[in-house]
Amino acid sequence: MDKKPQTSSSQQCCVLPKKVATETKIADEEGKKAAASKSASKIAETSNNDAVSDVKEKVTDKLASPEKSKKIPIINQQPDTSYKPEGTAVPRTKPPLPAPVLTGRPIVLATHLVPSLPITLFEALAEAIEAATNQPVVLLHESRTNRPVARDVTDIAILPAGEDWEEGNLLPVSFVFEHHLNKNFSPAVYADVVVATDRAPHVENIMDLRGHRCALPDRRRAVGVATLLFNQLRAKGEGPAFFGNTLDANSQMSALQMVAGKQVEVCILESPVIKYHRKSLPGVYSLHILSSLGPLPPYPIFVNKNMSNDVVNKIKEYLINIRNDTEWMEKLAPYGVLGFAEYSKSLYDFQEMKTVATSAPYY
């Protein structure tokens, strides 16, 4: 029988220390791994806590400081990079509308919205009325404020928002102007608060305009942009002494020119005026729209009480359907007109606007 080799005591003493050393080394490595894992967990937990703290701080800061209002430049100063070939052909013109019968008495159309709105807009309207009635239309315009309608000669009168004509009946159709607040094709008129660009960084809303000089185009009217502005201030607990000084402007366009010319820092005027004059008024690049208010009642169109219902209905239907005619829309587009819309008299009888003081007493 084979005999198993016997290990001497000295050999056993040599083997045991090596085994113990190996086990100790393994234990040390496992301890290091556990410590590293614990350290990594602690770092991750700390990072998560820091991230949560950052989010909380950002939310707190956002709640503490309200978002700034977005001021809209009246005209974009970015260069026009669209392709414009030189020597382009003259655009094609469409055949003229049938000429009206010139033998009868003409319809006299009088507008009291010039020069704030261009006379060419009402020339286009006169042409539309001729097409609707097959009668010639003579256009009159009154540029002075607070002038009555020439009742003995006027058949159709277009007046500022909120004005009335006792000798006429309201034609419940009016212009629809493009505006970012006009979401439902409404003929109501909106107003814009305009500030100079050098003041824009210092104001975020109307309440930051305290002590500034303000131009008002229609202070004496019962319903107008001035009344709209001071109703807004009244709702905030302010009065006509809110502004450092208020200056009267002869027209809506004059108010815009006063801001562009640095005579005042702020003005309020009807949006359709800005829409047309923004590309031709000197200094318009230095203006921003701070806020928009409204709406105001539509620009009222009155017809003389002696005008036949048949003619009135023809005009009404023709104007309402203009939005479906591409040729007419091309003519009206430069004025920001989207068409014409019918409205109820309740919109014209604007009851929400209260009569407020628009000037402070002088002592």
PDB file of C-alpha atoms in Angstrom, residues 3 8 14 53 69-70 81 89 107 176 219 229 256 285 292 310 319 321-322 344 348 362:
ATOM      1  CA  LYS A   3       1.816   5.772   2.066  1.00  0.00           C
ATOM      2  CA  SER A   8       6.454  18.345   8.787  1.00  0.00           C
ATOM      3  CA  CYS A  14       5.138  28.198   6.484  1.00  0.00           C
ATOM      4  CA  SER A  53     -31.962  72.738  -3.868  1.00  0.00           C
ATOM      5  CA  SER A  69     -43.738  91.789 -20.455  1.00  0.00           C
ATOM      6  CA  LYS A  70     -42.669  91.438 -24.054  1.00  0.00           C
ATOM      7  CA  THR A  81     -32.936  89.405 -47.047  1.00  0.00           C
ATOM      8  CA  ALA A  89     -41.662  93.702 -64.848  1.00  0.00           C
ATOM      9  CA  ILE A 107     -73.689 109.416 -53.012  1.00  0.00           C
ATOM     10  CA  VAL A 176     -61.986  94.510 -39.345  1.00  0.00           C
ATOM     11  CA  ARG A 219     -58.870 113.669 -24.286  1.00  0.00           C
ATOM     12  CA  LEU A 229     -56.024 104.493 -20.616  1.00  0.00           C
ATOM     13  CA  LEU A 256     -47.142 109.061 -32.539  1.00  0.00           C
ATOM     14  CA  TYR A 285     -37.582 102.664 -35.471  1.00  0.00           C
ATOM     15  CA  SER A 292     -52.420  96.908 -25.812  1.00  0.00           C
ATOM     16  CA  ASP A 310     -82.646  98.804 -50.856  1.00  0.00           C
ATOM     17  CA  LEU A 319     -69.024  94.953 -47.724  1.00  0.00           C
ATOM     18  CA  ASN A 321     -68.653  89.618 -48.796  1.00  0.00           C
ATOM     19  CA  ILE A 322     -65.521  91.602 -49.693  1.00  0.00           C
ATOM     20  CA  SER A 344     -74.779  94.101 -32.945  1.00  0.00           C
ATOM     21  CA  TYR A 348     -71.441  99.954 -30.284  1.00  0.00           C
ATOM     22  CA  TYR A 362     -54.170 123.001 -11.734  1.00  0.00           C
TER      23      TYR A 362
END
